[in-house]
PDB file of C-alpha atoms in Angstrom:
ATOM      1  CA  UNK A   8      12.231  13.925 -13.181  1.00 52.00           C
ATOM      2  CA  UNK A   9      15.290  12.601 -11.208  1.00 49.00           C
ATOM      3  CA  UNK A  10      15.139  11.429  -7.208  1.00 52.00           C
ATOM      4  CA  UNK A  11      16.583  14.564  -6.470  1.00 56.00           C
ATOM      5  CA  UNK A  12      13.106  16.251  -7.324  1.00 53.00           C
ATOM      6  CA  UNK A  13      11.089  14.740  -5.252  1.00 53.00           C
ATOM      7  CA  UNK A  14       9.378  16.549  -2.876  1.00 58.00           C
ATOM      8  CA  UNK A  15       9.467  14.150   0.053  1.00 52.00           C
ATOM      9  CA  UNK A  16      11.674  14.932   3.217  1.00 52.00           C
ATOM     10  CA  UNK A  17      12.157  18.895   2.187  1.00 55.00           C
ATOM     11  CA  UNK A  18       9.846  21.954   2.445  1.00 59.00           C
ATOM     12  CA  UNK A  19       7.263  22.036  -0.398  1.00 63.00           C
ATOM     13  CA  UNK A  20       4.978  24.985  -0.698  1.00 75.00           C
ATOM     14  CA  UNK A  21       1.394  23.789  -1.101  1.00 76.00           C
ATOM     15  CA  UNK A  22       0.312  24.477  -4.275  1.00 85.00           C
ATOM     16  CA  UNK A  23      -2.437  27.532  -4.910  1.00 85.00           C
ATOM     17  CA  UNK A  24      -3.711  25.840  -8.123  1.00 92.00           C
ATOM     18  CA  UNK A  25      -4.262  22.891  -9.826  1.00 96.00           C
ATOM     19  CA  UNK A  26      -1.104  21.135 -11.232  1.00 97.00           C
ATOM     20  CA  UNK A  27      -0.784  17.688 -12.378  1.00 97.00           C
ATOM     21  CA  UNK A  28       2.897  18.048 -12.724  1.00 96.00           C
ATOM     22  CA  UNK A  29       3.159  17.808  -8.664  1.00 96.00           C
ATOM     23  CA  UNK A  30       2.477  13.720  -9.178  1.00 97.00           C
ATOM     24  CA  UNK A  31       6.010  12.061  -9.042  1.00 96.00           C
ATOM     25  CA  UNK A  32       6.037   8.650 -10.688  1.00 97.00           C
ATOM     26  CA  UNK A  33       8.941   6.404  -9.278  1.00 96.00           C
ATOM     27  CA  UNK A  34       9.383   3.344 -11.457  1.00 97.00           C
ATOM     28  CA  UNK A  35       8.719  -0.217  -9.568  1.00 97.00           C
ATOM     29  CA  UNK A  36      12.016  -1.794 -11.484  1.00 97.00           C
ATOM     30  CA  UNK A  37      13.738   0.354  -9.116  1.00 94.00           C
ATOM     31  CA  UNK A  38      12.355  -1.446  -5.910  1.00 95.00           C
ATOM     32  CA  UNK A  39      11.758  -4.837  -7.669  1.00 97.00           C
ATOM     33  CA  UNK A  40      15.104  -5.401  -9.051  1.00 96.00           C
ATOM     34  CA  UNK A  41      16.289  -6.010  -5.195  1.00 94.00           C
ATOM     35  CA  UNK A  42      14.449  -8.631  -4.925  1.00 96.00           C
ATOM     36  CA  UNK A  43      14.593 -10.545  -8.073  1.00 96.00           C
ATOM     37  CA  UNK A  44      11.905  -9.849  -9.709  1.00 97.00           C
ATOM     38  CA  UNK A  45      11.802  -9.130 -13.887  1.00 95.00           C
ATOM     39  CA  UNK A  46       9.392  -6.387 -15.031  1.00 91.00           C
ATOM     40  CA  UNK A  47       8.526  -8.189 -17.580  1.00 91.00           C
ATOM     41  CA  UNK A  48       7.307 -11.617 -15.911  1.00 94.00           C
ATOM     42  CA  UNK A  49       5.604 -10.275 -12.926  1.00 97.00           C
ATOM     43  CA  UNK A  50       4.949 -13.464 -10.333  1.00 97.00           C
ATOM     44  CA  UNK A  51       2.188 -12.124  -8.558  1.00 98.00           C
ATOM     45  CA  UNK A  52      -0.844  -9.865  -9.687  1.00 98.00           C
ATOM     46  CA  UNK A  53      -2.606  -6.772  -7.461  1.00 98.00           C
ATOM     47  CA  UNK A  54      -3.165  -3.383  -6.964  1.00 98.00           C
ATOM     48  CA  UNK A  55      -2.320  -0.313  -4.949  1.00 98.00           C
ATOM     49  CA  UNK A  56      -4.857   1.147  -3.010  1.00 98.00           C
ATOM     50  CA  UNK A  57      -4.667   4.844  -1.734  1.00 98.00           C
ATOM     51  CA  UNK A  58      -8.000   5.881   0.616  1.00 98.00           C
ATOM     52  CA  UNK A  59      -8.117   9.812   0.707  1.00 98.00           C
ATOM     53  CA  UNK A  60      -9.633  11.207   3.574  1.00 98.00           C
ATOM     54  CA  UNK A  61      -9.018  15.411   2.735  1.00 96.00           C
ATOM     55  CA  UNK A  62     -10.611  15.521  -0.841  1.00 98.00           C
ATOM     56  CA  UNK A  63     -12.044  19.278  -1.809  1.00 98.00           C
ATOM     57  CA  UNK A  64     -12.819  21.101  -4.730  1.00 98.00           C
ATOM     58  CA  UNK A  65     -14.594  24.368  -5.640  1.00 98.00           C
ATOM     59  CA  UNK A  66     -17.971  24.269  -7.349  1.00 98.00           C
ATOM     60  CA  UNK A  67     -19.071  26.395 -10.612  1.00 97.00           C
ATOM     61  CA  UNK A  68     -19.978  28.936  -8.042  1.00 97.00           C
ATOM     62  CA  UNK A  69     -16.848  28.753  -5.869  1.00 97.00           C
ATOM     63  CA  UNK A  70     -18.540  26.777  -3.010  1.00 98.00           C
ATOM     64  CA  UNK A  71     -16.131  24.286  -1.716  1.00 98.00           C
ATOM     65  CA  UNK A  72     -16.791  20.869  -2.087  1.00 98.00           C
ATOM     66  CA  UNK A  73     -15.274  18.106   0.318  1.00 98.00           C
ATOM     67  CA  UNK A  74     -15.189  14.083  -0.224  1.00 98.00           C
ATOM     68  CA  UNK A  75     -13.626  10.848   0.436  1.00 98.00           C
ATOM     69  CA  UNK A  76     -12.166   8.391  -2.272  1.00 98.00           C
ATOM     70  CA  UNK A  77     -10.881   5.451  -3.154  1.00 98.00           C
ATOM     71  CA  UNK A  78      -7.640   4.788  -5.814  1.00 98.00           C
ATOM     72  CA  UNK A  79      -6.564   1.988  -7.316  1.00 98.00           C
ATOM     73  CA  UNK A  80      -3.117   1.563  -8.618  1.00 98.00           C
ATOM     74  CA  UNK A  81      -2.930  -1.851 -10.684  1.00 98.00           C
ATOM     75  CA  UNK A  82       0.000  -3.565  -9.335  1.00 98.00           C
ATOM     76  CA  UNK A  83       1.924  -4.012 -12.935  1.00 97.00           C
ATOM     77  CA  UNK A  84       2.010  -0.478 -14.007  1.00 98.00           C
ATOM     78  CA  UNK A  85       5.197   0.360 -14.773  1.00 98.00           C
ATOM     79  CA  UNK A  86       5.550   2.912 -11.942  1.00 98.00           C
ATOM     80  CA  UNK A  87       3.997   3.493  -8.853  1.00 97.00           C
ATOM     81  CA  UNK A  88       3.204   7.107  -7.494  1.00 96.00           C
ATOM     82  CA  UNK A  89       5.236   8.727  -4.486  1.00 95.00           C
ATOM     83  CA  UNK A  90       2.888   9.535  -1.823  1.00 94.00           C
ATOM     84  CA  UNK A  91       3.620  13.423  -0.687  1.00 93.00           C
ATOM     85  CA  UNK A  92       3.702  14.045  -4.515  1.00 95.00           C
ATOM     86  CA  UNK A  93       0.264  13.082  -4.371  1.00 97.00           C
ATOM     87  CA  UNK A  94      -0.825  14.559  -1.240  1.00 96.00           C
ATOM     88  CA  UNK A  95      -0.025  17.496  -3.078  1.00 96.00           C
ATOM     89  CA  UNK A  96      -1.635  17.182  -6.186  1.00 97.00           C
ATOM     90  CA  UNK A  97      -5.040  16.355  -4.687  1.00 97.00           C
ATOM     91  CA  UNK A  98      -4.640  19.529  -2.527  1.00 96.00           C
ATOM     92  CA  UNK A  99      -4.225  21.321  -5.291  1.00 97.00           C
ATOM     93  CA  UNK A 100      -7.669  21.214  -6.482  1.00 97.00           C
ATOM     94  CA  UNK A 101      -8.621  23.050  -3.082  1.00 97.00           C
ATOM     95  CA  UNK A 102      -9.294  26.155  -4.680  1.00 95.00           C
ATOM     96  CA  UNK A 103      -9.949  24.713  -8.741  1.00 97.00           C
ATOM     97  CA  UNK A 104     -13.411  25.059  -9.557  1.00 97.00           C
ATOM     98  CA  UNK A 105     -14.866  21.816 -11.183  1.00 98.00           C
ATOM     99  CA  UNK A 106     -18.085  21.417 -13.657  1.00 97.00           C
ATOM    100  CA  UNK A 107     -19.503  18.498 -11.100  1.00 97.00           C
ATOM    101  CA  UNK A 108     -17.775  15.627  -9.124  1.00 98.00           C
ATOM    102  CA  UNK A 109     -17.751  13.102 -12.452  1.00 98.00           C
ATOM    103  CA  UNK A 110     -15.851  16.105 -14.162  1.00 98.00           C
ATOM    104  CA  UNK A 111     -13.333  15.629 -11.086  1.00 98.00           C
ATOM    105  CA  UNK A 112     -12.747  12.113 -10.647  1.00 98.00           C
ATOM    106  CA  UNK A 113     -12.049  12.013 -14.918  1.00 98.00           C
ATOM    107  CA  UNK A 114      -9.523  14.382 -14.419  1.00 98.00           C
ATOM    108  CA  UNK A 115      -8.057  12.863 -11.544  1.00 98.00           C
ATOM    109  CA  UNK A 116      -7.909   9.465 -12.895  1.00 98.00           C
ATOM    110  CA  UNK A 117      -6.382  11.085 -16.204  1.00 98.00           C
ATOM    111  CA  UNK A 118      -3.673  12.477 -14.357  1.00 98.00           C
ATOM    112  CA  UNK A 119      -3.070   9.179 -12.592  1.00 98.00           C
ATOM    113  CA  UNK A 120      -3.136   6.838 -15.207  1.00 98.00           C
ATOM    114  CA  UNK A 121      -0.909   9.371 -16.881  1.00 98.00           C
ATOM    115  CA  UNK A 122       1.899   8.388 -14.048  1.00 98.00           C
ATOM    116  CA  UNK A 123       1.372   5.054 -13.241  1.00 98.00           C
ATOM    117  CA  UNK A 124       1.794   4.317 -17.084  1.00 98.00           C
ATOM    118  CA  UNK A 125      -1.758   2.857 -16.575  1.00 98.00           C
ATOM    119  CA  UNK A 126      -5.213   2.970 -16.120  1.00 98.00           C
ATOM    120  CA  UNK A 127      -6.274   4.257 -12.844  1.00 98.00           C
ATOM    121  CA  UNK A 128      -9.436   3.732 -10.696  1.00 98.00           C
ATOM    122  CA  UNK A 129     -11.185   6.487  -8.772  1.00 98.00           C
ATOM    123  CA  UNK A 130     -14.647   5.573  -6.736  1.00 98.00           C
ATOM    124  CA  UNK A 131     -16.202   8.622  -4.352  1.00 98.00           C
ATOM    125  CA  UNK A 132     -16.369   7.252  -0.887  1.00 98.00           C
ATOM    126  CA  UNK A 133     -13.988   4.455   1.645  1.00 97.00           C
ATOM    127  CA  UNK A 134     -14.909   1.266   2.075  1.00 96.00           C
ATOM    128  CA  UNK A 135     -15.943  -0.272   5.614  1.00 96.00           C
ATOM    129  CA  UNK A 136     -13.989  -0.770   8.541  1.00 95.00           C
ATOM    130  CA  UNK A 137     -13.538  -4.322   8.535  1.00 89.00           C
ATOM    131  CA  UNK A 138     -14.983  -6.241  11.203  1.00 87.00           C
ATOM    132  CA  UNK A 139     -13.555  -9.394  12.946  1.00 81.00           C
ATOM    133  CA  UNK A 140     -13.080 -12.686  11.450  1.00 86.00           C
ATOM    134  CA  UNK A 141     -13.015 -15.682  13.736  1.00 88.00           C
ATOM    135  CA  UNK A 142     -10.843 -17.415  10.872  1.00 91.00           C
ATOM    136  CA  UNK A 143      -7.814 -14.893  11.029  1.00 95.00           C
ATOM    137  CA  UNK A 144      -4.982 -16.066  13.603  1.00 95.00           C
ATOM    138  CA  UNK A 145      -3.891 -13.254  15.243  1.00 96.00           C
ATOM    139  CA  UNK A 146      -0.089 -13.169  15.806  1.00 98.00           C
ATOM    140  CA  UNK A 147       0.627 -10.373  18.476  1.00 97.00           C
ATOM    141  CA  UNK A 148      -1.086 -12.532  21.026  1.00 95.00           C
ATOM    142  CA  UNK A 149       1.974 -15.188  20.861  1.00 97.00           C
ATOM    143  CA  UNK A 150       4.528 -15.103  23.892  1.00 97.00           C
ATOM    144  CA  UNK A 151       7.953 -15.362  21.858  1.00 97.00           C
ATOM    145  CA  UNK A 152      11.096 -13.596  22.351  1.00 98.00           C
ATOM    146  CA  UNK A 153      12.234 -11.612  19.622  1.00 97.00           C
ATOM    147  CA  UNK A 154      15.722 -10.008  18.881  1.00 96.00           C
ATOM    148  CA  UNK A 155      16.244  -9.265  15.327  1.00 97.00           C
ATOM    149  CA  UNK A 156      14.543  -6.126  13.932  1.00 97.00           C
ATOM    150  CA  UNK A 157      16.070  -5.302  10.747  1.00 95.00           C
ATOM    151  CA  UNK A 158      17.336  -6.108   7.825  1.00 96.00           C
ATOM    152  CA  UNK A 159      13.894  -8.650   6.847  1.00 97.00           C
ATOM    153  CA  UNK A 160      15.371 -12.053   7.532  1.00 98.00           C
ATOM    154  CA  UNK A 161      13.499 -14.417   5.751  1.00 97.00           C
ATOM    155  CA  UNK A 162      15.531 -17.509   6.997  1.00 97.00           C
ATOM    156  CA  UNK A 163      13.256 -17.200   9.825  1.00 98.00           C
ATOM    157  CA  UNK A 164      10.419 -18.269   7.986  1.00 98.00           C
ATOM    158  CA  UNK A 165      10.054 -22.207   8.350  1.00 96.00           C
ATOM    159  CA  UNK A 166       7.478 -24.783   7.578  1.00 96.00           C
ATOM    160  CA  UNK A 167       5.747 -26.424   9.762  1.00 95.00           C
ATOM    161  CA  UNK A 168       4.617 -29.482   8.597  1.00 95.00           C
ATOM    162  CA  UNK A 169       4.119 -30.802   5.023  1.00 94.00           C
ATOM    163  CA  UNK A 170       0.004 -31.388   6.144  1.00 93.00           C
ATOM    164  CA  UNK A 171      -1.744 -28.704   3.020  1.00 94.00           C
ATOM    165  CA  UNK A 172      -3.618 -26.080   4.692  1.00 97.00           C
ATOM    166  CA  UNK A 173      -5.463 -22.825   4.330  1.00 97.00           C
ATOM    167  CA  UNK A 174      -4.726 -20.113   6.957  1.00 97.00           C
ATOM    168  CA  UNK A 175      -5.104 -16.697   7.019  1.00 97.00           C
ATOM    169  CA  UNK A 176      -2.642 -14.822   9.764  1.00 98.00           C
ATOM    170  CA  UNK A 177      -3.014 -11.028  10.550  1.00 97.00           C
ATOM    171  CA  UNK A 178      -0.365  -8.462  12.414  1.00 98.00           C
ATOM    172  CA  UNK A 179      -0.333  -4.812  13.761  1.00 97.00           C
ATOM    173  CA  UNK A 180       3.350  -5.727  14.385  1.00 98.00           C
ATOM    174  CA  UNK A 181       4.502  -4.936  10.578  1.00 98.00           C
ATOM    175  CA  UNK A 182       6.664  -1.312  10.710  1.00 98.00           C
ATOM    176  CA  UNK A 183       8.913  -0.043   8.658  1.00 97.00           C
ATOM    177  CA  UNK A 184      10.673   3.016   7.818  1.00 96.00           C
ATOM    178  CA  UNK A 185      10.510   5.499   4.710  1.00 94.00           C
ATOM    179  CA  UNK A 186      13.708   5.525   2.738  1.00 92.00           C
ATOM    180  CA  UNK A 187      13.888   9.381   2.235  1.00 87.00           C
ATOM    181  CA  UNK A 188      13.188  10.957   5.437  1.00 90.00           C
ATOM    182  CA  UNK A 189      13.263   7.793   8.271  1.00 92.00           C
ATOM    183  CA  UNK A 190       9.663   8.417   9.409  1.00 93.00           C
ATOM    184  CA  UNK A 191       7.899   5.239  10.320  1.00 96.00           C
ATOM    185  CA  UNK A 192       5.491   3.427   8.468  1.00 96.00           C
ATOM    186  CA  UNK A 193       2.901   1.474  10.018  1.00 97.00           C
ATOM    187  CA  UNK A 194       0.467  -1.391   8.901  1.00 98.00           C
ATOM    188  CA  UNK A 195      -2.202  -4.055   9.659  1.00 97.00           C
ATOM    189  CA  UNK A 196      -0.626  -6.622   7.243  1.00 98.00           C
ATOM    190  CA  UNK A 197      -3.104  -9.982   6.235  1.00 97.00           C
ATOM    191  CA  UNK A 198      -1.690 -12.915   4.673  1.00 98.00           C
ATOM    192  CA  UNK A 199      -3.955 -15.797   3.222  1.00 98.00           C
ATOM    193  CA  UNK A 200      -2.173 -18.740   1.540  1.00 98.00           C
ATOM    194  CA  UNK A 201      -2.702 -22.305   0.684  1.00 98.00           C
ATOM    195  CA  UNK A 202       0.102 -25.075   1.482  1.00 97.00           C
ATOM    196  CA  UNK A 203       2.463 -26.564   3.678  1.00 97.00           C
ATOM    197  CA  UNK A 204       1.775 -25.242   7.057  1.00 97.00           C
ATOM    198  CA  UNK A 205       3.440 -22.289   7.980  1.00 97.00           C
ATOM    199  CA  UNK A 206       5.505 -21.925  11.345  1.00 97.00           C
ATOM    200  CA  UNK A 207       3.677 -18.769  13.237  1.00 98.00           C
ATOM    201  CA  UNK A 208       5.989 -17.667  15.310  1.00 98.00           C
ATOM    202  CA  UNK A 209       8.687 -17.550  12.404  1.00 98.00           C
ATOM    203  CA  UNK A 210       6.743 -15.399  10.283  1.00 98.00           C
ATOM    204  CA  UNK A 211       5.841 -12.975  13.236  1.00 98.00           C
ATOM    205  CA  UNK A 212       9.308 -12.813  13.582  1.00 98.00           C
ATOM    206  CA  UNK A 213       9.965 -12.243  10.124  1.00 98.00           C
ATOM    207  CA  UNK A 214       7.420  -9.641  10.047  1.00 98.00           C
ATOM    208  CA  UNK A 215       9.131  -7.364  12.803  1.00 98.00           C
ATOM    209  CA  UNK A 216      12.383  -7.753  11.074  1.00 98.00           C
ATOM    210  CA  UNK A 217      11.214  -5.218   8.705  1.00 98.00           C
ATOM    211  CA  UNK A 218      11.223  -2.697  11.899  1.00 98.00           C
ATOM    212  CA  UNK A 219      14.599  -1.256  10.942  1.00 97.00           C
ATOM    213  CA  UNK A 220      14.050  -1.727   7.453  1.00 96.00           C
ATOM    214  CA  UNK A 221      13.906   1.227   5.026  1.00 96.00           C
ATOM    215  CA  UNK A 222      11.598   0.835   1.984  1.00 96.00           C
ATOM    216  CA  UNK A 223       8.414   2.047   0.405  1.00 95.00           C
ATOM    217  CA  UNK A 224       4.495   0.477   1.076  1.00 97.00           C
ATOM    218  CA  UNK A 225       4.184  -1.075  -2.295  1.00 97.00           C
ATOM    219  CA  UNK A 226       7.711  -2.757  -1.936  1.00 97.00           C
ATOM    220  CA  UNK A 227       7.634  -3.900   1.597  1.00 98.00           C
ATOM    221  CA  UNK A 228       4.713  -5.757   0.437  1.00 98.00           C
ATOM    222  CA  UNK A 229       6.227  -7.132  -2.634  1.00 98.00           C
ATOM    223  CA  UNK A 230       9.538  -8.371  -0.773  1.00 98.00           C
ATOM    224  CA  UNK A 231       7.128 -10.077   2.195  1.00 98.00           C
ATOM    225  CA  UNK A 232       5.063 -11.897  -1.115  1.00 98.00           C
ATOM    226  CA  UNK A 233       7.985 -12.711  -2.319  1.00 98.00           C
ATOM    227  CA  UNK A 234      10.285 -14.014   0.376  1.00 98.00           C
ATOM    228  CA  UNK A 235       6.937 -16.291   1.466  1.00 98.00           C
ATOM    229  CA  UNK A 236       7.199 -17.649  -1.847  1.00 98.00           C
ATOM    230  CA  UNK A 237       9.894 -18.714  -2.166  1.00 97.00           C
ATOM    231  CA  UNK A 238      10.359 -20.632   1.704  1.00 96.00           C
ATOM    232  CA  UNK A 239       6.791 -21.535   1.802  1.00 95.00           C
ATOM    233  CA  UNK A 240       6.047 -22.515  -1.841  1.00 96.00           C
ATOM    234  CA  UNK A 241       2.625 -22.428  -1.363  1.00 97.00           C
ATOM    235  CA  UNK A 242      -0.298 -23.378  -3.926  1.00 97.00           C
ATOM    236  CA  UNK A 243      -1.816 -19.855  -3.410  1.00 98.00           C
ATOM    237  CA  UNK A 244      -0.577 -16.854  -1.758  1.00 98.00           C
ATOM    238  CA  UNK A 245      -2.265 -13.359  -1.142  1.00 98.00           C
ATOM    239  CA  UNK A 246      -0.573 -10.128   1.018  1.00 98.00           C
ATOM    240  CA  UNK A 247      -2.418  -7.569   2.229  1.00 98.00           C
ATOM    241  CA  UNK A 248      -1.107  -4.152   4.082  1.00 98.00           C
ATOM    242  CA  UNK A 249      -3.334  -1.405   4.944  1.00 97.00           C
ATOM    243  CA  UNK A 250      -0.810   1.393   6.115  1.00 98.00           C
ATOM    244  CA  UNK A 251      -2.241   4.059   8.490  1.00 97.00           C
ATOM    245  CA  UNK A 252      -2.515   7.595   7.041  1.00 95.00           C
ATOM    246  CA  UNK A 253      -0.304  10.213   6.758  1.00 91.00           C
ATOM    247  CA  UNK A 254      -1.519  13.827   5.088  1.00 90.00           C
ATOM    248  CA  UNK A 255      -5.196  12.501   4.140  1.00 95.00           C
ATOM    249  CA  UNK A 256      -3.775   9.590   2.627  1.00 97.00           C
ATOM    250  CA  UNK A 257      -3.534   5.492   3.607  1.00 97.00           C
ATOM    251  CA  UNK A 258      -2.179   2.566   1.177  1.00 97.00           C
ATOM    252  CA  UNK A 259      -2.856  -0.648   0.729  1.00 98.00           C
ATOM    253  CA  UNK A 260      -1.121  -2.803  -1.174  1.00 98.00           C
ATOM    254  CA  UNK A 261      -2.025  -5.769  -2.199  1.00 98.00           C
ATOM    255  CA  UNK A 262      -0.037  -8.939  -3.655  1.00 98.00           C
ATOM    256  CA  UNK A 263      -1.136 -12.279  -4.758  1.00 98.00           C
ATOM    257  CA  UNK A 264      -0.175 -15.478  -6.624  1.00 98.00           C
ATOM    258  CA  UNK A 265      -2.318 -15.345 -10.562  1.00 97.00           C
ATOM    259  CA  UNK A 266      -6.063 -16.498 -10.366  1.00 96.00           C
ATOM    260  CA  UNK A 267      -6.357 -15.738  -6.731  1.00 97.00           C
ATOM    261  CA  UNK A 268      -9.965 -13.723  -5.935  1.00 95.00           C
ATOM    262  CA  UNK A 269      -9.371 -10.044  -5.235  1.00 95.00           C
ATOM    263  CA  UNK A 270     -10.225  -9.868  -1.446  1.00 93.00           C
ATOM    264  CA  UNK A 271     -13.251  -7.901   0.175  1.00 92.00           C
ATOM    265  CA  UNK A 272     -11.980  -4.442   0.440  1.00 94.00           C
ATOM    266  CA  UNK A 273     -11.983  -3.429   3.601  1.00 95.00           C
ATOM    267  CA  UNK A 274     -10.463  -0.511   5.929  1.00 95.00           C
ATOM    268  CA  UNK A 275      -8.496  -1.273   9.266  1.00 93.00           C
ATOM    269  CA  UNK A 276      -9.443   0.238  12.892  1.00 92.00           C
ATOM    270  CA  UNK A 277      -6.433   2.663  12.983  1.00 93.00           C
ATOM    271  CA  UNK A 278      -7.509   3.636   9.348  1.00 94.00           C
TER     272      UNK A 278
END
């Protein structure tokens, strides 16, 4: 499949049977080559995940069935899978009749695995809104004036101090914009790191030049990782973005520097 098939930003009919051929894998070269970053020497590890809210399925008998789940999209598969495409697919099992849920989540993660170009996790149920931290500086509450929303600057990401320190900083502030149809894209985005301490009000104004900015979840997330790696150079770096829904679906992407712990998976109010 080309660009040009993909069903985001036109009419799509939704689909009266199941049909795995809906999913639309985009490969992540596409996305990662603007930022520098070889396919083949990943610097950062993580995962993709997708929370579905609208998950139904017919019974043996033809009762419908309704769930929640949780995906999980490892980070170096060698593409990632366009959401509407998979809005789709998972409303196509609306009226599919299924053996038992188990029969259900192996086809689904099948299917998956079969577009990501790797193995895919599927668990029923979401996991918790997460609840506050008292170690998480919150950026929005900072009085700054900001004037720049787009293209991401990173230039306006400065260090501190040289003093090595742990922080963990949280925004509502991150939006950006889908490349296909303009429709904005919003997100809780976390960012844990270890190193030279980080300038706050830089990075919140780094964060809302992505306003303007055009780009998928998975690489928003991936140019923010990035970009902090390379001003900040810090010992440790993990970023976090749990997108509010749209069609039944969330994502979350997550990035972080090798051997860093996979955080507590958690959901965010607005999820």
């Amino acid at each position: 499949m080309s660009m040009q098939d993909l069903p985001l930003g036109r009419h799509v009919d939704y689909p009266r049977e199941y049909d795995p051929a809906l999913l639309f894998p985009i490969a992540r070269s596409l996305g990662r080559a603007g930022i520098g970053v070889e396919p083949s020497r990943l610097p950062f590890i993580g995962v993709d995940r997708w929370h579905a809210y609208e998950l139904s399925w017919l019974d043996r008998r033809g009762k419908p069935q309704v769930a929640t789940a949780t995906l999980e999209v490892p980070a170096d598969s060698p593409n990632l899978v366009e959401s509407k495409s998979l809005k789709l697919y998972l409303n196509s099992f609306n009226a599919t009749r299924m053996a038992d849920p188990d029969a259900l989540r192996e086809r689904i993660v099948d299917d998956l695995s079969r577009a990501a170009g790797a193995p895919v996790r599927m668990a029923f149920g979401l996991p918790p809104i997460t609840p506050p931290r008292a170690d998480v500086v919150a950026l929005d509450a900072l009085e700054i004036d900001i004037t720049h929303y787009g293209p991401p600057d990173a230039t306006l990401l400065r260090v501190q101090s040289d003093e090595p320190v742990h922080e963990t900083f949280s925004s509502a502030l991150l939006k950006s914009n889908c490349p296909v149809t303009g429709q904005p894209d919003w997100a809780q985005v976390v960012i844990d790191y270890h190193g030279p301490r980080l300038d706050p009000a830089g990075l919140l104004r780094y964060l809302v030049s992505f306003r303007d900015h055009a780009e998928f979840h998975e690489q928003c997330v991936e140019r923010i990782h990035t970009d902090l790696m390379a001003r900040l150079q810090p010992r440790a770096l993990g970023v976090e973005a749990r997108y509010t829904r749209r069609g039944g679906l969330d994502i979350n992407p997550w990035r972080a520097t090798p051997g860093m712990a996979t955080p507590r998976w958690v959901r965010d109010e607005r999820q």
